[in-house]
């Protein structure tokens, strides 16, 4: 029996598992039940599971003789969004936030599907144990959304305790791609990111006496305008990048010039050189625009990069890319393979590749998540399908799970030592 | 006995009254005790008092035969400031604000002194009743700070119920002027003002996909920069004016481009043409900068001028100015007269002059409020004396009150019909 | 006979002289015939004339016993403008400029009238020699327009060779004022000025590779925008000032980012503090905006203030102002006196007051230069009369000359020692 | 004998021809001798040549039985640059420009090599005539640099007179690539471009009276700043694009605000949607920034796109790309193939693909143009090799010519009908 057929025989309980995850979402860092269920599921495949790695992270270890070590990662957390899909398994979960307000919780980023695919891959590889040798680490990672889960698992000794993998693979659902298809590219596939807090300081005073102040509102405006030239003038047009000021807050009344204006900024990029150019340019612009407005040295803008507010780009190893591509063409057919574009979103999967001085060949591929019929409908109406993080996001379970499991398993098998 | 001597004989109880007002400040619209005490004081001078005009406003009517009607106005409200002066009569009053927080209250704008001078003038004019004929209206106005008290009193029929004055006069303390001196100028003396709320709207979205949004943060920055050219390019360099954005608020997170940014703006000017130029330019800039950033017509900035958020400039009648000047030179001496500059602050006293289609000749003069010894001290240290609205503002009572009363009374006497 | 009547008896030849000057204008530094005629005219009044002071400048010395020294100054140069007035004595003079092009020459700034008034005053004071004692210096100054003539005469020993005056007076025609009237104010009356050349340097390159350059076009734009905040934020709203970039030149082709952009800037102000604030702010903004755009230290903007490209404000001595005002009221009537506003134009007359460490009391007053009938016409059409430097500027000679001569002579007589 | 060996046997005269072209460069539109020599060379291969197509363009027609029509294009013009290379065949040609000044002429863009490769390919395909059937058009195009030559040839009936090709191919030298290697990619490979003239109009006046003007210098600055947001905010970060203002000119003196400022702008992009977004944004920004500065409707900026100042992106057909890649791998070896990045430069080769409603599959590939030894040297010094348009640009003739000819001929053979 070929691999895809084998996957299809297991599909029904996987779809049930997916619906369970979807109906029972948990926010980042609170994946108690999710983590427990995922671990239990791996154990039913005869896999040894270690829990509470870097918080609620789990690791399933499938050791099967000599051979390479492969890590397959799924993320587990959901988002504070009220689900608005039409599924009968839609989430109705709500929790209280820190202010005591009720917020909805939803798997709007497909992590439910990623976990299901992890279990499906575990089942498949277990079933085929006689055909391969090596070691597979099945990682259930918490807290992907706040960019902290991968970091926590690595710092908690993931690679030291379970063995440094020779390869890391993962998938992410992708609504702009037909369900049944896989998209991947070599090199950079998802953007790096950093987020800054910038406190623009001035000297406050009465709004009718601007000459006795250093107006931080005008200074903030000047900085925001100048930041535009980082992308428009300082970076190569061929280096995709973004610098966005997402929030700005200063002052209390029309007629009082405030002491400071606080801004929060996000940047996206695909390589370390661009990242450094952007970071240096932001610092340079903030400093010199403040000096241009006669702000004294002791009141120059304060720029803070909080710990954890940075990720590198997700870079796919060229050989792993080729292997994934071959796996797709072989098992799903060439018309189910799409050469991916780069995506401006970010993933903390990027951190596994960069955890120590030596890079681990890694590959993240996209699994199509919109059915053909829905896609046609959206195209007819000239609108995009609901994106991830949208309250209506709802992939078709069967086809999406089967495609993800087949590709993950086939890729793993190509990486492990095979017994013919 | 000359006028100043007469004033000095009455000074002691006036100083006590001043200290009472200073120790018992009340916020705008809450001047219950202040208003009561002020009315009672006027009644002790044999003046008929009508209360609760436009809220807590009071009017003392001193009718004394045929002749012109003169209005003398004092404002009554204090500020939400914790007093930090060294006076033994410093305020220790606190009240709860709308959020339940405790805030200090302080007469940091000299309204206590203005009320005391009003009483002193009433006493003086009462005592000299045989020397003049006409009518004097002693007005205690609430809520000057929020620019609403004069409006409320006029709308409550001030001039219809008590007679339209032929002249309006008032004084304001002025810390940069020596106590004992008076400063005044003909024409514009204090600025007009309006305050706007500007909601800059865009289309929000993910910070990594700016091209799918209309970024209101960048638009707000562009508007703020362009607003600078109103003063630098659009107004005559000889028309003093200010456009200040005092507050700006938009967005919640670094990586989400918000739907809107809210700004509050104050403007100062000295004539209607400048006011209109500024207002039109603000509207024009907001609209066209939004269009320049591709904001659709239905999301152009919303600009709101709330009722009461506007005052014209305070314009001194040239003849009244000359009369005040003569009064000062005659009763205080030429070396106690200063030709005033214009001041960028605003006063709702301006509204009395403009209450109906025909202007009432009006004059506001400044009463020096820093003692000679303090002034020398500040000059030695090259610093300005504490300004009004400063928690350390503390005029020397005796000299300030005597100077204000003498000037108010002498001016009134020059305007009334005199019996020699 | 009163002074004005005496002036009127001399008016006819003065009008002829005026028309001669008007028909024979000479550009700055080329006032050969003008200077000769003016000197000859002074000599016909019995005044000793010394020529070629600071170029083509002349000084007439009328010594008449003990007493104060008064300097009266007229400027002599015309402008490169083709006259477009309807006068039968309109200029048809043309000269070749440095490029060999023909340019018209016109007395569009009223210097012809100033010279005529100087001669009229000389005649009057000569005639009245028995009534006064002291010394009067009649100065014909070249090259006022390029701001170089006063400087040249002072540096050529004007005050050392002919005696330091106790007072300096001058007049300037003023089209917005009715002919027959005089306007003057104490303190600052005409603005100070400096003019800068700013070379904004970057690193040029291909227009498609901005990241390999430092784009001086974008930098120049940023500097121009930031310069607006000098007036809008850094100077007191009560300190009239202007910062204008009048020319900007850089680059040769659409697709080549140039190495530099050259700008020329003028600034106006009324006191040294403002001047210094503006100058420092320009330097600060240019430097720090360049640093904000990553321009290296060795390519920061070069800011040049050429020798002679600066004048202080014209400040009228308060006592001299009062004397001029008295003279006008006495000889022309109170309804011919106007309290002047400040004017943003500049005058190198300002330099005489400031030529050494000790200020010479000086006063420049404006002589009305539009007839009543013309003024009515312009008001009907809601337009301003032709301003100075306009090709249609044409004051009514008789009234303008008579008014200027009467005021200059009466002022001089009040300053000299009179024999009653 | 394999193809590469065959090419090498012909190399010596090709190198001589290259050096002849290099030593005798002619400017755009003046390629008289170049065109003649190129045509003669094609004729010596037994190819029929038609001359003076679209000016000095030539077409060599090699008809060889039934089969597809392939067009191979080389450009012929040189640049106004004084050559500064060390070659003994360096150009010392100078010509007079329109102002009568002497300018150097240099083949600094490799067109000499492109022509040589065209001749080499013609020779090779002629020699192999028995192996294939079909038709090959060898096009020598004038005036590539001013973007006008391809347009002129098409408009002169290139495809109507000589047959519409089934495929168009061309090569361009590429200094950042090792000689001996070929780089190519499917889809967009070189940018589209348009160039605009923008006349920013205002209302001029005296620099001291900005309020009586509409300052076009400040407006131009504002427009330049706002143009930055087209790339930073309006286009997808994944759509490489450039908007550059390369020249700005306005005003004559510091103290005169001019009537207008003239700017020239270039833009680069890779697809029609981006092109339209950019063009619309430029128009929108210019219009609305002018309105924001109160410029009247009849003085809004004038934006001119001159005929010929626009090219689409160069888009490589995916199949042709695969064929070129196969040709390189087969004849030069896989290590001589490089997957190209996109390049921000533009080429009027793009026009052949888009000449009528139906696209012609086209492919432009890059031929490495820096020797291995030079490349090592430059890498040691961390500098780039001299780029095209640099006065020191000098490819190694033998290896560059052989590589280009082999790839062109091998690609052509794969496209023609082969007889085995």
mmCIF file of N, CA, C and O in Angstrom, chain A residues 131-169:
data_model
loop_
_atom_site.group_PDB
_atom_site.id
_atom_site.type_symbol
_atom_site.label_atom_id
_atom_site.label_comp_id
_atom_site.label_asym_id
_atom_site.label_seq_id
_atom_site.Cartn_x
_atom_site.Cartn_y
_atom_site.Cartn_z
ATOM 1 N N UNK A 131 10.432 -0.288 8.223
ATOM 2 C CA UNK A 131 11.025 0.193 6.963
ATOM 3 C C UNK A 131 12.165 1.194 7.148
ATOM 4 O O UNK A 131 12.827 1.560 6.183
ATOM 5 N N UNK A 132 12.350 1.728 8.357
ATOM 6 C CA UNK A 132 13.357 2.770 8.527
ATOM 7 C C UNK A 132 14.099 2.617 9.836
ATOM 8 O O UNK A 132 13.648 1.920 10.733
ATOM 9 N N UNK A 133 15.208 3.278 9.931
ATOM 10 C CA UNK A 133 15.860 3.380 11.233
ATOM 11 C C UNK A 133 16.364 4.802 11.455
ATOM 12 O O UNK A 133 16.627 5.545 10.509
ATOM 13 N N UNK A 134 16.473 5.155 12.743
ATOM 14 C CA UNK A 134 16.843 6.521 13.112
ATOM 15 C C UNK A 134 15.997 6.954 14.303
ATOM 16 O O UNK A 134 15.475 6.116 15.050
ATOM 17 N N UNK A 135 15.905 8.258 14.521
ATOM 18 C CA UNK A 135 15.155 8.767 15.670
ATOM 19 C C UNK A 135 14.290 9.948 15.226
ATOM 20 O O UNK A 135 14.757 10.808 14.463
ATOM 21 N N UNK A 136 13.041 9.965 15.694
ATOM 22 C CA UNK A 136 12.177 11.093 15.374
ATOM 23 C C UNK A 136 11.697 11.736 16.672
ATOM 24 O O UNK A 136 11.219 11.056 17.567
ATOM 25 N N UNK A 137 11.870 13.077 16.748
ATOM 26 C CA UNK A 137 11.356 13.842 17.891
ATOM 27 C C UNK A 137 10.088 14.555 17.462
ATOM 28 O O UNK A 137 10.112 15.368 16.519
ATOM 29 N N UNK A 138 8.984 14.235 18.130
ATOM 30 C CA UNK A 138 7.708 14.916 17.847
ATOM 31 C C UNK A 138 7.512 16.003 18.899
ATOM 32 O O UNK A 138 7.283 15.692 20.074
ATOM 33 N N UNK A 139 7.615 17.265 18.470
ATOM 34 C CA UNK A 139 7.613 18.378 19.430
ATOM 35 C C UNK A 139 6.269 19.108 19.399
ATOM 36 O O UNK A 139 5.826 19.550 18.331
ATOM 37 N N UNK A 140 5.625 19.172 20.568
ATOM 38 C CA UNK A 140 4.445 20.018 20.734
ATOM 39 C C UNK A 140 4.872 21.284 21.457
ATOM 40 O O UNK A 140 5.227 21.256 22.634
ATOM 41 N N UNK A 141 4.867 22.386 20.732
ATOM 42 C CA UNK A 141 5.426 23.634 21.288
ATOM 43 C C UNK A 141 4.313 24.568 21.756
ATOM 44 O O UNK A 141 3.384 24.849 21.005
ATOM 45 N N UNK A 142 4.414 25.108 22.955
ATOM 46 C CA UNK A 142 3.442 26.106 23.396
ATOM 47 C C UNK A 142 3.822 27.495 22.883
ATOM 48 O O UNK A 142 4.932 27.693 22.347
ATOM 49 N N UNK A 143 2.899 28.431 23.019
ATOM 50 C CA UNK A 143 3.218 29.867 22.954
ATOM 51 C C UNK A 143 3.980 30.294 21.714
ATOM 52 O O UNK A 143 4.992 30.987 21.794
ATOM 53 N N UNK A 144 3.465 29.886 20.546
ATOM 54 C CA UNK A 144 4.098 30.363 19.308
ATOM 55 C C UNK A 144 3.726 31.822 19.047
ATOM 56 O O UNK A 144 4.557 32.605 18.614
ATOM 57 N N UNK A 145 2.482 32.170 19.313
ATOM 58 C CA UNK A 145 1.999 33.522 18.964
ATOM 59 C C UNK A 145 2.812 34.633 19.633
ATOM 60 O O UNK A 145 3.179 35.603 18.966
ATOM 61 N N UNK A 146 3.105 34.514 20.928
ATOM 62 C CA UNK A 146 3.947 35.555 21.554
ATOM 63 C C UNK A 146 5.433 35.370 21.280
ATOM 64 O O UNK A 146 6.265 36.039 21.891
ATOM 65 N N UNK A 147 5.790 34.457 20.387
ATOM 66 C CA UNK A 147 7.181 34.270 19.980
ATOM 67 C C UNK A 147 8.073 33.760 21.110
ATOM 68 O O UNK A 147 9.296 33.912 21.042
ATOM 69 N N UNK A 148 7.471 33.130 22.117
ATOM 70 C CA UNK A 148 8.285 32.747 23.281
ATOM 71 C C UNK A 148 8.438 31.242 23.475
ATOM 72 O O UNK A 148 9.320 30.797 24.219
ATOM 73 N N UNK A 149 7.599 30.409 22.812
ATOM 74 C CA UNK A 149 7.601 28.984 23.113
ATOM 75 C C UNK A 149 8.846 28.246 22.636
ATOM 76 O O UNK A 149 9.428 27.442 23.384
ATOM 77 N N UNK A 150 9.262 28.484 21.426
ATOM 78 C CA UNK A 150 10.449 27.801 20.914
ATOM 79 C C UNK A 150 11.658 28.159 21.773
ATOM 80 O O UNK A 150 12.459 27.292 22.161
ATOM 81 N N UNK A 151 11.758 29.469 22.074
ATOM 82 C CA UNK A 151 12.865 29.935 22.905
ATOM 83 C C UNK A 151 12.868 29.204 24.250
ATOM 84 O O UNK A 151 13.923 28.740 24.722
ATOM 85 N N UNK A 152 11.703 29.085 24.860
ATOM 86 C CA UNK A 152 11.618 28.454 26.183
ATOM 87 C C UNK A 152 12.016 26.980 26.115
ATOM 88 O O UNK A 152 12.731 26.472 26.993
ATOM 89 N N UNK A 153 11.575 26.278 25.066
ATOM 90 C CA UNK A 153 11.913 24.855 24.965
ATOM 91 C C UNK A 153 13.415 24.651 24.734
ATOM 92 O O UNK A 153 14.031 23.764 25.312
ATOM 93 N N UNK A 154 13.979 25.505 23.891
ATOM 94 C CA UNK A 154 15.425 25.390 23.631
ATOM 95 C C UNK A 154 16.205 25.674 24.918
ATOM 96 O O UNK A 154 17.124 24.944 25.288
ATOM 97 N N UNK A 155 15.801 26.743 25.612
ATOM 98 C CA UNK A 155 16.510 27.111 26.848
ATOM 99 C C UNK A 155 16.307 26.071 27.952
ATOM 100 O O UNK A 155 17.117 25.979 28.883
ATOM 101 N N UNK A 156 15.227 25.310 27.832
ATOM 102 C CA UNK A 156 14.981 24.253 28.813
ATOM 103 C C UNK A 156 15.694 22.950 28.414
ATOM 104 O O UNK A 156 15.429 21.887 28.966
ATOM 105 N N UNK A 157 16.560 23.017 27.434
ATOM 106 C CA UNK A 157 17.403 21.873 27.128
ATOM 107 C C UNK A 157 16.869 20.908 26.089
ATOM 108 O O UNK A 157 17.293 19.750 26.034
ATOM 109 N N UNK A 158 15.951 21.387 25.253
ATOM 110 C CA UNK A 158 15.347 20.508 24.239
ATOM 111 C C UNK A 158 16.391 19.670 23.509
ATOM 112 O O UNK A 158 16.284 18.430 23.433
ATOM 113 N N UNK A 159 17.403 20.325 22.984
ATOM 114 C CA UNK A 159 18.371 19.601 22.156
ATOM 115 C C UNK A 159 19.385 18.838 23.007
ATOM 116 O O UNK A 159 19.926 17.829 22.577
ATOM 117 N N UNK A 160 19.656 19.369 24.214
ATOM 118 C CA UNK A 160 20.633 18.684 25.076
ATOM 119 C C UNK A 160 20.037 17.428 25.675
ATOM 120 O O UNK A 160 20.725 16.420 25.854
ATOM 121 N N UNK A 161 18.768 17.484 25.990
ATOM 122 C CA UNK A 161 18.152 16.336 26.680
ATOM 123 C C UNK A 161 17.685 15.253 25.699
ATOM 124 O O UNK A 161 17.679 14.072 26.051
ATOM 125 N N UNK A 162 17.346 15.652 24.474
ATOM 126 C CA UNK A 162 16.734 14.662 23.567
ATOM 127 C C UNK A 162 17.551 14.429 22.307
ATOM 128 O O UNK A 162 17.170 13.651 21.448
ATOM 129 N N UNK A 163 18.691 15.082 22.243
ATOM 130 C CA UNK A 163 19.547 14.889 21.076
ATOM 131 C C UNK A 163 19.348 15.987 20.048
ATOM 132 O O UNK A 163 18.221 16.400 19.752
ATOM 133 N N UNK A 164 20.451 16.491 19.557
ATOM 134 C CA UNK A 164 20.384 17.565 18.567
ATOM 135 C C UNK A 164 19.906 16.961 17.243
ATOM 136 O O UNK A 164 20.522 16.037 16.712
ATOM 137 N N UNK A 165 18.792 17.478 16.668
ATOM 138 C CA UNK A 165 18.309 16.875 15.426
ATOM 139 C C UNK A 165 19.237 17.186 14.241
ATOM 140 O O UNK A 165 19.931 18.212 14.230
ATOM 141 N N UNK A 166 19.217 16.292 13.294
ATOM 142 C CA UNK A 166 19.937 16.545 12.037
ATOM 143 C C UNK A 166 19.093 17.384 11.093
ATOM 144 O O UNK A 166 19.638 18.075 10.225
ATOM 145 N N UNK A 167 17.767 17.308 11.288
ATOM 146 C CA UNK A 167 16.853 18.074 10.457
ATOM 147 C C UNK A 167 15.646 18.490 11.293
ATOM 148 O O UNK A 167 15.218 17.737 12.158
ATOM 149 N N UNK A 168 15.136 19.683 10.990
ATOM 150 C CA UNK A 168 13.879 20.122 11.624
ATOM 151 C C UNK A 168 12.861 20.391 10.524
ATOM 152 O O UNK A 168 13.175 21.103 9.544
ATOM 153 N N UNK A 169 11.659 19.858 10.698
ATOM 154 C CA UNK A 169 10.617 20.166 9.724
ATOM 155 C C UNK A 169 9.324 20.577 10.434
ATOM 156 O O UNK A 169 9.097 20.239 11.599
#
